Amino acid sequence: MDLSVLVVMNNRSVCEQLADHLGRAGMRVRGATSLVQAEALVDEPVGMLVVDAQMPDGDGLDFGQRLRSYLGCGVIMCMDRDDKALRIALLRGGANACLVAPIDPDELEATLISVYRCLQAPSPNPLPMQVPSPWLLDGRQLVLRAPNGRSVAITSLEHCLLRTLFSGVDRRVGRSVLVARLAEAAPGYTEARLEALVSRLRAKVVRKCGLRLPLVSSYGHGYRFDGYFSLL
């Protein structure tokens, strides 16, 4: 079976053990021990994601949902304890399956194959998996290029906002942090000015690029960027 798998685990030795087993089973496997590292590995199609529910730098399910939104991959969540409520929450949140640590390599292999087969069942209009075109942020020319190839000029403050979001855990940053960063360039910056900046940027991107900017409010936290991106 030609199956590509991304394994993202807290524990390096566990990650290597599982990746080695799956590799011997004929799968193409890459491993990571952080979400930031995993994000950098998504430079080609991924058929299945195996990820710890709680990673040191973010939420595994949030990462899986974001990856699936543009790759269509299956998501297998790994839990550090047998918690029925957590398992139900993960499945309702979009996980295709949940496994409890210590993860048995044979069980993981069988689960991957089972879930992948279900996802590959014929559909009326099957679409090939593709790595998406990213949002490109050019800091030197102050330009944001949309996945459809159209571009929009941005201000230095808009660049600071996007760059800060891109560097945040799960692409999510609190309002107070954003205000503080923007205040470095514009002393006296306020939350009201931040909200106005976000609103103008969203409207400008739609007008110039014809696409909605995936910059969304994160309830009780601040803002997050839900799209695939790259820095120039």
GROMACS .gro file of N, CA and C in nm, residues 47-49 61 68 72-77 90-98 111 115-116 118-119:
model
   75
   47GLY      N    1  -0.107   1.128   0.345
   47GLY     CA    2  -0.231   1.053   0.345
   47GLY      C    3  -0.291   1.037   0.483
   48MET      N    4  -0.204   1.021   0.586
   48MET     CA    5  -0.251   1.001   0.722
   48MET      C    6  -0.163   1.076   0.819
   49LEU      N    7  -0.226   1.129   0.923
   49LEU     CA    8  -0.155   1.197   1.031
   49LEU      C    9  -0.178   1.121   1.160
   61LEU      N   10  -0.534   1.807   1.787
   61LEU     CA   11  -0.655   1.800   1.706
   61LEU      C   12  -0.670   1.924   1.620
   68ARG      N   13  -0.598   1.863   0.755
   68ARG     CA   14  -0.698   1.795   0.673
   68ARG      C   15  -0.774   1.893   0.584
   72GLY      N   16  -0.677   1.687   0.302
   72GLY     CA   17  -0.775   1.579   0.301
   72GLY      C   18  -0.726   1.451   0.368
   73CYS      N   19  -0.628   1.462   0.457
   73CYS     CA   20  -0.570   1.343   0.520
   73CYS      C   21  -0.657   1.291   0.633
   74GLY      N   22  -0.636   1.164   0.668
   74GLY     CA   23  -0.700   1.107   0.785
   74GLY      C   24  -0.622   1.145   0.910
   75VAL      N   25  -0.692   1.146   1.024
   75VAL     CA   26  -0.629   1.190   1.148
   75VAL      C   27  -0.650   1.085   1.257
   76ILE      N   28  -0.540   1.033   1.310
   76ILE     CA   29  -0.546   0.939   1.422
   76ILE      C   30  -0.485   1.008   1.544
   77MET      N   31  -0.564   1.022   1.649
   77MET     CA   32  -0.520   1.089   1.769
   77MET      C   33  -0.468   0.987   1.871
   90LEU      N   34  -1.259   1.399   2.103
   90LEU     CA   35  -1.170   1.395   1.987
   90LEU      C   36  -1.241   1.342   1.863
   91LEU      N   37  -1.322   1.237   1.881
   91LEU     CA   38  -1.395   1.181   1.768
   91LEU      C   39  -1.500   1.280   1.715
   92ARG      N   40  -1.569   1.346   1.807
   92ARG     CA   41  -1.666   1.447   1.765
   92ARG      C   42  -1.597   1.566   1.700
   93GLY      N   43  -1.473   1.591   1.741
   93GLY     CA   44  -1.399   1.703   1.685
   93GLY      C   45  -1.338   1.674   1.548
   94GLY      N   46  -1.349   1.549   1.502
   94GLY     CA   47  -1.302   1.519   1.367
   94GLY      C   48  -1.198   1.411   1.355
   95ALA      N   49  -1.151   1.354   1.468
   95ALA     CA   50  -1.053   1.245   1.458
   95ALA      C   51  -1.119   1.122   1.395
   96ASN      N   52  -1.044   1.050   1.312
   96ASN     CA   53  -1.097   0.929   1.251
   96ASN      C   54  -1.084   0.809   1.344
   97ALA      N   55  -0.988   0.816   1.436
   97ALA     CA   56  -0.968   0.708   1.533
   97ALA      C   57  -0.883   0.760   1.648
   98CYS      N   58  -0.892   0.692   1.762
   98CYS     CA   59  -0.814   0.730   1.880
   98CYS      C   60  -0.745   0.607   1.936
  111THR      N   61  -0.483   0.021   1.217
  111THR     CA   62  -0.576   0.134   1.221
  111THR      C   63  -0.551   0.227   1.102
  115VAL      N   64  -0.847   0.303   0.832
  115VAL     CA   65  -0.898   0.439   0.811
  115VAL      C   66  -0.869   0.486   0.669
  116TYR      N   67  -0.748   0.457   0.620
  116TYR     CA   68  -0.711   0.501   0.486
  116TYR      C   69  -0.801   0.438   0.381
  118CYS      N   70  -1.109   0.342   0.417
  118CYS     CA   71  -1.240   0.408   0.423
  118CYS      C   72  -1.236   0.543   0.353
  119LEU      N   73  -1.128   0.617   0.373
  119LEU     CA   74  -1.117   0.749   0.311
  119LEU      C   75  -1.100   0.741   0.161
   0.00000   0.00000   0.00000
